[in-house]
Amino acid sequence: MQSFESSGVVTAFEKTGRGEPIVLLHGGEADHSMFDGLAPALATHFTVIAYDQRDSGATRNPASSYSLADLADDAAALIRGLGYDRAHVFGTSLGGLIAQVLAARHPGCIDRLILSSTWKVNRSPLDVTADVFRTLASYRGDTIANAPKIAEYFFPPDYLRARPELIEIFRGSTRDDGQKARRGALLAQPVAADLASFDRPTLLLAGADDRLIPNAETFVLARDLVRVETRTIANAGHVASIQAPERVAEAVTAFLNSKKKAA
């Protein structure tokens, strides 16, 4: 992996492919490796930058609290630090929240935006799917025993039966207690994310079988956006980028290439 330093944060990233740049923002409990299937599928058409956020993977940052705004600023610094005026941005789940704040704070950094399996900034997960998040919180008291139950909120049961090794993702975490605490405190900090003036084309993408974030919570973001399309990935759960990377790449590529047809 390569690294880029800005404001005391050493961001680890992988850069592959050729063409227009697209930056991938991972989910809350993941790191850049969640895109190990998606990045190669996109790299045939684009320069793909998959990076680790603060307290994730190989990125190193000060042991102090931070907000979604700080994570959005990190993304903007990475885009500009790699020499790009702007890049396409794909954010999934928590990464989608960061991408929304990036669009609000640094709209000039974004060419086209893809928000996947995410929800509106400043809306508590307990307001999105209260029963689901309360159940997951109880399961996380013993992730070793409850990993199969946790996994079913992220992947459809039939898919897990075919890929049982994915359950291991949910048995533990490589983050230490400080890292977990800082990541866990992110959503408790309100942040400005007004997208009313963001006029770049945006795709709202959702897995049809997402049990964690209902499709309606993702698609309601269309009300805040000027130029928006929606698309659903059939038979996919919350982590479509792992479950169906080729189909996600197909949807993303079609959306990004549509600007060439419109030009």
PDB file of C-alpha atoms in Angstrom:
ATOM      1  CA  MET A   1       0.000   0.000   0.000  1.00  0.00           C
ATOM      2  CA  GLN A   2       0.980   3.613  -0.531  1.00  0.00           C
ATOM      3  CA  SER A   3       0.513   6.422   1.979  1.00  0.00           C
ATOM      4  CA  PHE A   4      -0.301  10.118   2.005  1.00  0.00           C
ATOM      5  CA  GLU A   5       0.190  12.466   4.978  1.00  0.00           C
ATOM      6  CA  SER A   6      -1.909  15.519   5.758  1.00  0.00           C
ATOM      7  CA  SER A   7      -2.625  17.291   9.065  1.00  0.00           C
ATOM      8  CA  GLY A   8      -0.991  14.543  11.106  1.00  0.00           C
ATOM      9  CA  VAL A   9      -2.941  11.722   9.448  1.00  0.00           C
ATOM     10  CA  VAL A  10      -1.035   9.154   7.398  1.00  0.00           C
ATOM     11  CA  THR A  11      -3.640   7.684   5.072  1.00  0.00           C
ATOM     12  CA  ALA A  12      -2.922   4.261   3.591  1.00  0.00           C
ATOM     13  CA  PHE A  13      -4.370   3.598   0.141  1.00  0.00           C
ATOM     14  CA  GLU A  14      -4.203   1.306  -2.866  1.00  0.00           C
ATOM     15  CA  LYS A  15      -4.271   2.772  -6.364  1.00  0.00           C
ATOM     16  CA  THR A  16      -5.027   0.542  -9.342  1.00  0.00           C
ATOM     17  CA  GLY A  17      -6.218   0.807 -12.919  1.00  0.00           C
ATOM     18  CA  ARG A  18      -6.184   3.603 -15.472  1.00  0.00           C
ATOM     19  CA  GLY A  19      -8.595   6.347 -16.443  1.00  0.00           C
ATOM     20  CA  GLU A  20     -10.669   8.849 -14.492  1.00  0.00           C
ATOM     21  CA  PRO A  21     -10.151   8.587 -10.711  1.00  0.00           C
ATOM     22  CA  ILE A  22     -12.757   7.089  -8.397  1.00  0.00           C
ATOM     23  CA  VAL A  23     -12.276   7.112  -4.618  1.00  0.00           C
ATOM     24  CA  LEU A  24     -13.920   4.356  -2.551  1.00  0.00           C
ATOM     25  CA  LEU A  25     -15.084   5.068   1.026  1.00  0.00           C
ATOM     26  CA  HIS A  26     -15.624   1.955   3.146  1.00  0.00           C
ATOM     27  CA  GLY A  27     -18.156   1.187   5.883  1.00  0.00           C
ATOM     28  CA  GLY A  28     -17.860   1.798   9.604  1.00  0.00           C
ATOM     29  CA  GLU A  29     -16.467  -1.546  10.732  1.00  0.00           C
ATOM     30  CA  ALA A  30     -14.465  -2.233   7.578  1.00  0.00           C
ATOM     31  CA  ASP A  31     -11.324  -0.997   5.851  1.00  0.00           C
ATOM     32  CA  HIS A  32     -10.271  -0.691   2.200  1.00  0.00           C
ATOM     33  CA  SER A  33     -10.211  -4.496   1.855  1.00  0.00           C
ATOM     34  CA  MET A  34     -13.995  -4.564   1.621  1.00  0.00           C
ATOM     35  CA  PHE A  35     -13.392  -3.394  -1.958  1.00  0.00           C
ATOM     36  CA  ASP A  36     -11.043  -6.245  -2.885  1.00  0.00           C
ATOM     37  CA  GLY A  37     -13.676  -7.517  -5.323  1.00  0.00           C
ATOM     38  CA  LEU A  38     -15.062  -4.176  -6.497  1.00  0.00           C
ATOM     39  CA  ALA A  39     -11.773  -2.375  -7.136  1.00  0.00           C
ATOM     40  CA  PRO A  40     -10.512  -4.811  -9.815  1.00  0.00           C
ATOM     41  CA  ALA A  41     -13.916  -4.757 -11.503  1.00  0.00           C
ATOM     42  CA  LEU A  42     -13.759  -0.956 -11.723  1.00  0.00           C
ATOM     43  CA  ALA A  43     -10.051  -0.777 -12.569  1.00  0.00           C
ATOM     44  CA  THR A  44     -10.660  -1.878 -16.159  1.00  0.00           C
ATOM     45  CA  HIS A  45     -12.237   1.547 -16.751  1.00  0.00           C
ATOM     46  CA  PHE A  46     -11.013   3.832 -13.956  1.00  0.00           C
ATOM     47  CA  THR A  47      -8.116   4.680 -11.668  1.00  0.00           C
ATOM     48  CA  VAL A  48      -9.405   3.247  -8.384  1.00  0.00           C
ATOM     49  CA  ILE A  49      -8.262   4.653  -5.034  1.00  0.00           C
ATOM     50  CA  ALA A  50      -9.373   2.518  -2.075  1.00  0.00           C
ATOM     51  CA  TYR A  51      -8.144   3.873   1.253  1.00  0.00           C
ATOM     52  CA  ASP A  52      -8.339   3.242   4.998  1.00  0.00           C
ATOM     53  CA  GLN A  53     -10.138   5.876   7.056  1.00  0.00           C
ATOM     54  CA  ARG A  54      -8.863   6.969  10.463  1.00  0.00           C
ATOM     55  CA  ASP A  55      -8.525   4.100  12.958  1.00  0.00           C
ATOM     56  CA  SER A  56      -8.943   1.626  10.102  1.00  0.00           C
ATOM     57  CA  GLY A  57      -6.497  -0.728   8.418  1.00  0.00           C
ATOM     58  CA  ALA A  58      -3.004   0.674   7.971  1.00  0.00           C
ATOM     59  CA  THR A  59      -3.888   4.379   8.341  1.00  0.00           C
ATOM     60  CA  ARG A  60      -2.296   6.119  11.329  1.00  0.00           C
ATOM     61  CA  ASN A  61      -3.812   9.112  13.117  1.00  0.00           C
ATOM     62  CA  PRO A  62      -3.558  10.925  16.460  1.00  0.00           C
ATOM     63  CA  ALA A  63      -5.404   9.347  19.403  1.00  0.00           C
ATOM     64  CA  SER A  64      -7.909  12.198  19.557  1.00  0.00           C
ATOM     65  CA  SER A  65     -11.593  12.394  18.689  1.00  0.00           C
ATOM     66  CA  TYR A  66     -12.764  13.392  15.221  1.00  0.00           C
ATOM     67  CA  SER A  67     -15.997  13.911  13.330  1.00  0.00           C
ATOM     68  CA  LEU A  68     -17.526  13.058   9.979  1.00  0.00           C
ATOM     69  CA  ALA A  69     -16.353  16.504   8.881  1.00  0.00           C
ATOM     70  CA  ASP A  70     -12.756  15.550   9.687  1.00  0.00           C
ATOM     71  CA  LEU A  71     -13.117  12.322   7.707  1.00  0.00           C
ATOM     72  CA  ALA A  72     -14.567  14.268   4.782  1.00  0.00           C
ATOM     73  CA  ASP A  73     -11.634  16.689   4.964  1.00  0.00           C
ATOM     74  CA  ASP A  74      -9.275  13.682   4.899  1.00  0.00           C
ATOM     75  CA  ALA A  75     -10.925  12.481   1.679  1.00  0.00           C
ATOM     76  CA  ALA A  76     -10.637  15.927   0.093  1.00  0.00           C
ATOM     77  CA  ALA A  77      -6.969  16.153   1.109  1.00  0.00           C
ATOM     78  CA  LEU A  78      -6.289  12.739  -0.417  1.00  0.00           C
ATOM     79  CA  ILE A  79      -7.952  13.637  -3.721  1.00  0.00           C
ATOM     80  CA  ARG A  80      -5.998  16.879  -4.023  1.00  0.00           C
ATOM     81  CA  GLY A  81      -2.810  15.378  -2.604  1.00  0.00           C
ATOM     82  CA  LEU A  82      -2.812  12.766  -5.360  1.00  0.00           C
ATOM     83  CA  GLY A  83      -2.902  15.562  -7.917  1.00  0.00           C
ATOM     84  CA  TYR A  84      -6.569  15.510  -8.936  1.00  0.00           C
ATOM     85  CA  ASP A  85      -8.797  18.572  -9.213  1.00  0.00           C
ATOM     86  CA  ARG A  86     -11.785  16.299  -8.704  1.00  0.00           C
ATOM     87  CA  ALA A  87     -12.656  12.598  -8.613  1.00  0.00           C
ATOM     88  CA  HIS A  88     -15.684  10.369  -8.699  1.00  0.00           C
ATOM     89  CA  VAL A  89     -16.600   9.312  -5.163  1.00  0.00           C
ATOM     90  CA  PHE A  90     -18.271   6.065  -4.053  1.00  0.00           C
ATOM     91  CA  GLY A  91     -19.311   5.839  -0.397  1.00  0.00           C
ATOM     92  CA  THR A  92     -21.110   2.899   1.162  1.00  0.00           C
ATOM     93  CA  SER A  93     -22.874   2.747   4.546  1.00  0.00           C
ATOM     94  CA  LEU A  94     -20.844   4.990   6.909  1.00  0.00           C
ATOM     95  CA  GLY A  95     -18.698   5.817   3.879  1.00  0.00           C
ATOM     96  CA  GLY A  96     -21.865   7.201   2.321  1.00  0.00           C
ATOM     97  CA  LEU A  97     -22.274   9.573   5.260  1.00  0.00           C
ATOM     98  CA  ILE A  98     -18.688  10.749   4.839  1.00  0.00           C
ATOM     99  CA  ALA A  99     -19.326  11.205   1.115  1.00  0.00           C
ATOM    100  CA  GLN A 100     -22.377  13.361   1.833  1.00  0.00           C
ATOM    101  CA  VAL A 101     -20.341  15.610   4.131  1.00  0.00           C
ATOM    102  CA  LEU A 102     -17.572  15.718   1.526  1.00  0.00           C
ATOM    103  CA  ALA A 103     -20.132  16.864  -1.072  1.00  0.00           C
ATOM    104  CA  ALA A 104     -21.340  19.596   1.279  1.00  0.00           C
ATOM    105  CA  ARG A 105     -17.897  20.808   2.417  1.00  0.00           C
ATOM    106  CA  HIS A 106     -15.814  20.222  -0.714  1.00  0.00           C
ATOM    107  CA  PRO A 107     -18.183  20.044  -3.709  1.00  0.00           C
ATOM    108  CA  GLY A 108     -15.403  21.015  -6.083  1.00  0.00           C
ATOM    109  CA  CYS A 109     -13.559  17.775  -5.283  1.00  0.00           C
ATOM    110  CA  ILE A 110     -16.346  15.613  -6.710  1.00  0.00           C
ATOM    111  CA  ASP A 111     -17.029  14.820 -10.356  1.00  0.00           C
ATOM    112  CA  ARG A 112     -19.836  12.303  -9.847  1.00  0.00           C
ATOM    113  CA  LEU A 113     -21.119  10.862  -6.573  1.00  0.00           C
ATOM    114  CA  ILE A 114     -22.394   7.382  -5.710  1.00  0.00           C
ATOM    115  CA  LEU A 115     -24.092   6.847  -2.336  1.00  0.00           C
ATOM    116  CA  SER A 116     -24.633   3.171  -1.585  1.00  0.00           C
ATOM    117  CA  SER A 117     -26.665   1.517   1.198  1.00  0.00           C
ATOM    118  CA  THR A 118     -26.520   4.645   3.332  1.00  0.00           C
ATOM    119  CA  TRP A 119     -28.816   7.129   5.018  1.00  0.00           C
ATOM    120  CA  LYS A 120     -29.154  10.848   5.741  1.00  0.00           C
ATOM    121  CA  VAL A 121     -26.420  12.512   7.792  1.00  0.00           C
ATOM    122  CA  ASN A 122     -27.426  13.360  11.389  1.00  0.00           C
ATOM    123  CA  ARG A 123     -30.194  10.758  11.376  1.00  0.00           C
ATOM    124  CA  SER A 124     -29.544   8.245  14.151  1.00  0.00           C
ATOM    125  CA  PRO A 125     -29.387   4.568  13.154  1.00  0.00           C
ATOM    126  CA  LEU A 126     -31.980   4.013  15.888  1.00  0.00           C
ATOM    127  CA  ASP A 127     -34.324   6.233  13.879  1.00  0.00           C
ATOM    128  CA  VAL A 128     -33.534   4.286  10.714  1.00  0.00           C
ATOM    129  CA  THR A 129     -34.117   0.725  11.944  1.00  0.00           C
ATOM    130  CA  ALA A 130     -34.407   0.758  15.729  1.00  0.00           C
ATOM    131  CA  ASP A 131     -35.125  -2.946  16.241  1.00  0.00           C
ATOM    132  CA  VAL A 132     -32.247  -4.009  14.013  1.00  0.00           C
ATOM    133  CA  PHE A 133     -29.634  -1.816  15.683  1.00  0.00           C
ATOM    134  CA  ARG A 134     -30.804  -2.729  19.187  1.00  0.00           C
ATOM    135  CA  THR A 135     -30.613  -6.412  18.273  1.00  0.00           C
ATOM    136  CA  LEU A 136     -27.144  -5.999  16.787  1.00  0.00           C
ATOM    137  CA  ALA A 137     -25.987  -4.186  19.921  1.00  0.00           C
ATOM    138  CA  SER A 138     -27.107  -7.147  22.029  1.00  0.00           C
ATOM    139  CA  TYR A 139     -25.402  -9.623  19.705  1.00  0.00           C
ATOM    140  CA  ARG A 140     -22.116  -7.714  19.886  1.00  0.00           C
ATOM    141  CA  GLY A 141     -21.834  -8.615  23.564  1.00  0.00           C
ATOM    142  CA  ASP A 142     -20.534 -11.968  22.299  1.00  0.00           C
ATOM    143  CA  THR A 143     -19.444 -11.639  18.677  1.00  0.00           C
ATOM    144  CA  ILE A 144     -17.768 -15.035  18.642  1.00  0.00           C
ATOM    145  CA  ALA A 145     -21.007 -16.861  19.388  1.00  0.00           C
ATOM    146  CA  ASN A 146     -23.341 -14.475  17.574  1.00  0.00           C
ATOM    147  CA  ALA A 147     -21.335 -13.861  14.377  1.00  0.00           C
ATOM    148  CA  PRO A 148     -23.701 -16.013  12.234  1.00  0.00           C
ATOM    149  CA  LYS A 149     -26.703 -13.945  13.420  1.00  0.00           C
ATOM    150  CA  ILE A 150     -24.880 -10.643  12.883  1.00  0.00           C
ATOM    151  CA  ALA A 151     -23.799 -11.683   9.395  1.00  0.00           C
ATOM    152  CA  GLU A 152     -27.418 -12.198   8.312  1.00  0.00           C
ATOM    153  CA  TYR A 153     -28.039  -8.446   8.640  1.00  0.00           C
ATOM    154  CA  PHE A 154     -25.269  -7.782   6.134  1.00  0.00           C
ATOM    155  CA  PHE A 155     -25.652 -10.684   3.676  1.00  0.00           C
ATOM    156  CA  PRO A 156     -28.724 -12.683   2.613  1.00  0.00           C
ATOM    157  CA  PRO A 157     -28.941 -16.101   4.352  1.00  0.00           C
ATOM    158  CA  ASP A 158     -28.754 -18.036   1.066  1.00  0.00           C
ATOM    159  CA  TYR A 159     -25.532 -16.247   0.161  1.00  0.00           C
ATOM    160  CA  LEU A 160     -24.010 -16.967   3.558  1.00  0.00           C
ATOM    161  CA  ARG A 161     -24.789 -20.651   3.175  1.00  0.00           C
ATOM    162  CA  ALA A 162     -22.751 -20.602  -0.035  1.00  0.00           C
ATOM    163  CA  ARG A 163     -19.995 -18.423   1.488  1.00  0.00           C
ATOM    164  CA  PRO A 164     -19.870 -19.343   5.220  1.00  0.00           C
ATOM    165  CA  GLU A 165     -16.329 -17.973   5.522  1.00  0.00           C
ATOM    166  CA  LEU A 166     -17.809 -14.461   5.453  1.00  0.00           C
ATOM    167  CA  ILE A 167     -19.195 -15.045   8.932  1.00  0.00           C
ATOM    168  CA  GLU A 168     -15.630 -14.758  10.246  1.00  0.00           C
ATOM    169  CA  ILE A 169     -15.702 -11.036   9.398  1.00  0.00           C
ATOM    170  CA  PHE A 170     -18.049 -10.525  12.325  1.00  0.00           C
ATOM    171  CA  ARG A 171     -16.267 -12.576  15.006  1.00  0.00           C
ATOM    172  CA  GLY A 172     -13.978  -9.780  16.111  1.00  0.00           C
ATOM    173  CA  SER A 173     -12.108  -6.622  15.202  1.00  0.00           C
ATOM    174  CA  THR A 174      -8.472  -5.681  14.761  1.00  0.00           C
ATOM    175  CA  ARG A 175      -9.150  -2.243  16.280  1.00  0.00           C
ATOM    176  CA  ASP A 176      -8.025  -1.561  19.844  1.00  0.00           C
ATOM    177  CA  ASP A 177     -10.375  -0.090  22.463  1.00  0.00           C
ATOM    178  CA  GLY A 178      -9.365   3.499  21.694  1.00  0.00           C
ATOM    179  CA  GLN A 179      -9.966   3.052  17.981  1.00  0.00           C
ATOM    180  CA  LYS A 180     -13.345   1.443  18.615  1.00  0.00           C
ATOM    181  CA  ALA A 181     -14.362   4.263  20.942  1.00  0.00           C
ATOM    182  CA  ARG A 182     -13.419   6.981  18.451  1.00  0.00           C
ATOM    183  CA  ARG A 183     -15.213   5.249  15.587  1.00  0.00           C
ATOM    184  CA  GLY A 184     -18.225   4.558  17.794  1.00  0.00           C
ATOM    185  CA  ALA A 185     -18.545   8.220  18.773  1.00  0.00           C
ATOM    186  CA  LEU A 186     -18.740   9.508  15.196  1.00  0.00           C
ATOM    187  CA  LEU A 187     -22.501   9.502  14.751  1.00  0.00           C
ATOM    188  CA  ALA A 188     -23.135  11.279  18.064  1.00  0.00           C
ATOM    189  CA  GLN A 189     -21.540  14.461  16.698  1.00  0.00           C
ATOM    190  CA  PRO A 190     -23.884  16.609  14.558  1.00  0.00           C
ATOM    191  CA  VAL A 191     -22.303  17.913  11.377  1.00  0.00           C
ATOM    192  CA  ALA A 192     -23.433  20.314   8.648  1.00  0.00           C
ATOM    193  CA  ALA A 193     -24.244  18.492   5.416  1.00  0.00           C
ATOM    194  CA  ASP A 194     -26.598  20.608   3.314  1.00  0.00           C
ATOM    195  CA  LEU A 195     -26.726  19.136  -0.193  1.00  0.00           C
ATOM    196  CA  ALA A 196     -29.267  21.577  -1.630  1.00  0.00           C
ATOM    197  CA  SER A 197     -26.612  23.375  -3.665  1.00  0.00           C
ATOM    198  CA  PHE A 198     -24.649  20.266  -4.649  1.00  0.00           C
ATOM    199  CA  ASP A 199     -25.314  20.014  -8.376  1.00  0.00           C
ATOM    200  CA  ARG A 200     -23.068  17.132  -9.439  1.00  0.00           C
ATOM    201  CA  PRO A 201     -24.807  14.015 -10.836  1.00  0.00           C
ATOM    202  CA  THR A 202     -25.472  11.508  -8.053  1.00  0.00           C
ATOM    203  CA  LEU A 203     -26.436   7.835  -8.050  1.00  0.00           C
ATOM    204  CA  LEU A 204     -28.288   6.327  -5.085  1.00  0.00           C
ATOM    205  CA  LEU A 205     -27.560   2.603  -5.008  1.00  0.00           C
ATOM    206  CA  ALA A 206     -29.093  -0.044  -2.740  1.00  0.00           C
ATOM    207  CA  GLY A 207     -29.177  -3.800  -2.329  1.00  0.00           C
ATOM    208  CA  ALA A 208     -32.781  -4.972  -2.729  1.00  0.00           C
ATOM    209  CA  ASP A 209     -32.443  -7.342   0.257  1.00  0.00           C
ATOM    210  CA  ASP A 210     -30.688  -4.920   2.630  1.00  0.00           C
ATOM    211  CA  ARG A 211     -31.867  -5.746   6.177  1.00  0.00           C
ATOM    212  CA  LEU A 212     -29.668  -3.148   7.859  1.00  0.00           C
ATOM    213  CA  ILE A 213     -30.578   0.063   6.003  1.00  0.00           C
ATOM    214  CA  PRO A 214     -33.977  -0.017   4.237  1.00  0.00           C
ATOM    215  CA  ASN A 215     -33.864   1.043   0.612  1.00  0.00           C
ATOM    216  CA  ALA A 216     -36.302   3.855   1.383  1.00  0.00           C
ATOM    217  CA  GLU A 217     -33.762   5.424   3.770  1.00  0.00           C
ATOM    218  CA  THR A 218     -31.193   5.554   0.964  1.00  0.00           C
ATOM    219  CA  PHE A 219     -33.568   6.737  -1.728  1.00  0.00           C
ATOM    220  CA  VAL A 220     -35.083   9.523   0.414  1.00  0.00           C
ATOM    221  CA  LEU A 221     -31.771  11.337  -0.116  1.00  0.00           C
ATOM    222  CA  ALA A 222     -33.072  12.143  -3.609  1.00  0.00           C
ATOM    223  CA  ARG A 223     -35.146  14.926  -2.027  1.00  0.00           C
ATOM    224  CA  ASP A 224     -31.936  16.781  -1.131  1.00  0.00           C
ATOM    225  CA  LEU A 225     -30.183  16.406  -4.470  1.00  0.00           C
ATOM    226  CA  VAL A 226     -30.458  18.408  -7.687  1.00  0.00           C
ATOM    227  CA  ARG A 227     -29.372  15.735 -10.202  1.00  0.00           C
ATOM    228  CA  VAL A 228     -30.029  12.211  -8.998  1.00  0.00           C
ATOM    229  CA  GLU A 229     -30.676   8.690 -10.234  1.00  0.00           C
ATOM    230  CA  THR A 230     -31.587   5.564  -8.264  1.00  0.00           C
ATOM    231  CA  ARG A 231     -30.761   1.923  -8.846  1.00  0.00           C
ATOM    232  CA  THR A 232     -31.325  -1.312  -6.943  1.00  0.00           C
ATOM    233  CA  ILE A 233     -29.069  -4.377  -7.034  1.00  0.00           C
ATOM    234  CA  ALA A 234     -31.386  -7.407  -7.076  1.00  0.00           C
ATOM    235  CA  ASN A 235     -30.893 -10.171  -4.497  1.00  0.00           C
ATOM    236  CA  ALA A 236     -28.126  -8.231  -2.743  1.00  0.00           C
ATOM    237  CA  GLY A 237     -27.877  -7.316   0.920  1.00  0.00           C
ATOM    238  CA  HIS A 238     -26.194  -4.435   2.719  1.00  0.00           C
ATOM    239  CA  VAL A 239     -22.664  -5.236   1.518  1.00  0.00           C
ATOM    240  CA  ALA A 240     -23.304  -5.524  -2.207  1.00  0.00           C
ATOM    241  CA  SER A 241     -19.723  -4.458  -2.929  1.00  0.00           C
ATOM    242  CA  ILE A 242     -18.611  -7.802  -1.455  1.00  0.00           C
ATOM    243  CA  GLN A 243     -21.579  -9.949  -2.430  1.00  0.00           C
ATOM    244  CA  ALA A 244     -22.017  -8.709  -5.996  1.00  0.00           C
ATOM    245  CA  PRO A 245     -18.961  -6.621  -6.972  1.00  0.00           C
ATOM    246  CA  GLU A 246     -19.395  -7.219 -10.701  1.00  0.00           C
ATOM    247  CA  ARG A 247     -23.005  -5.993 -10.663  1.00  0.00           C
ATOM    248  CA  VAL A 248     -22.128  -2.995  -8.507  1.00  0.00           C
ATOM    249  CA  ALA A 249     -19.266  -2.168 -10.886  1.00  0.00           C
ATOM    250  CA  GLU A 250     -21.622  -2.494 -13.850  1.00  0.00           C
ATOM    251  CA  ALA A 251     -24.093  -0.045 -12.271  1.00  0.00           C
ATOM    252  CA  VAL A 252     -21.355   2.410 -11.284  1.00  0.00           C
ATOM    253  CA  THR A 253     -19.626   2.218 -14.674  1.00  0.00           C
ATOM    254  CA  ALA A 254     -22.881   2.783 -16.558  1.00  0.00           C
ATOM    255  CA  PHE A 255     -23.636   5.828 -14.416  1.00  0.00           C
ATOM    256  CA  LEU A 256     -20.153   7.315 -14.755  1.00  0.00           C
ATOM    257  CA  ASN A 257     -19.985   6.681 -18.483  1.00  0.00           C
ATOM    258  CA  SER A 258     -23.403   8.245 -19.066  1.00  0.00           C
ATOM    259  CA  LYS A 259     -21.814  11.699 -18.877  1.00  0.00           C
ATOM    260  CA  LYS A 260     -19.861  10.897 -22.054  1.00  0.00           C
ATOM    261  CA  LYS A 261     -23.091  10.138 -23.876  1.00  0.00           C
ATOM    262  CA  ALA A 262     -24.632  13.361 -22.605  1.00  0.00           C
ATOM    263  CA  ALA A 263     -21.634  15.442 -23.637  1.00  0.00           C
TER     264      ALA A 263
END
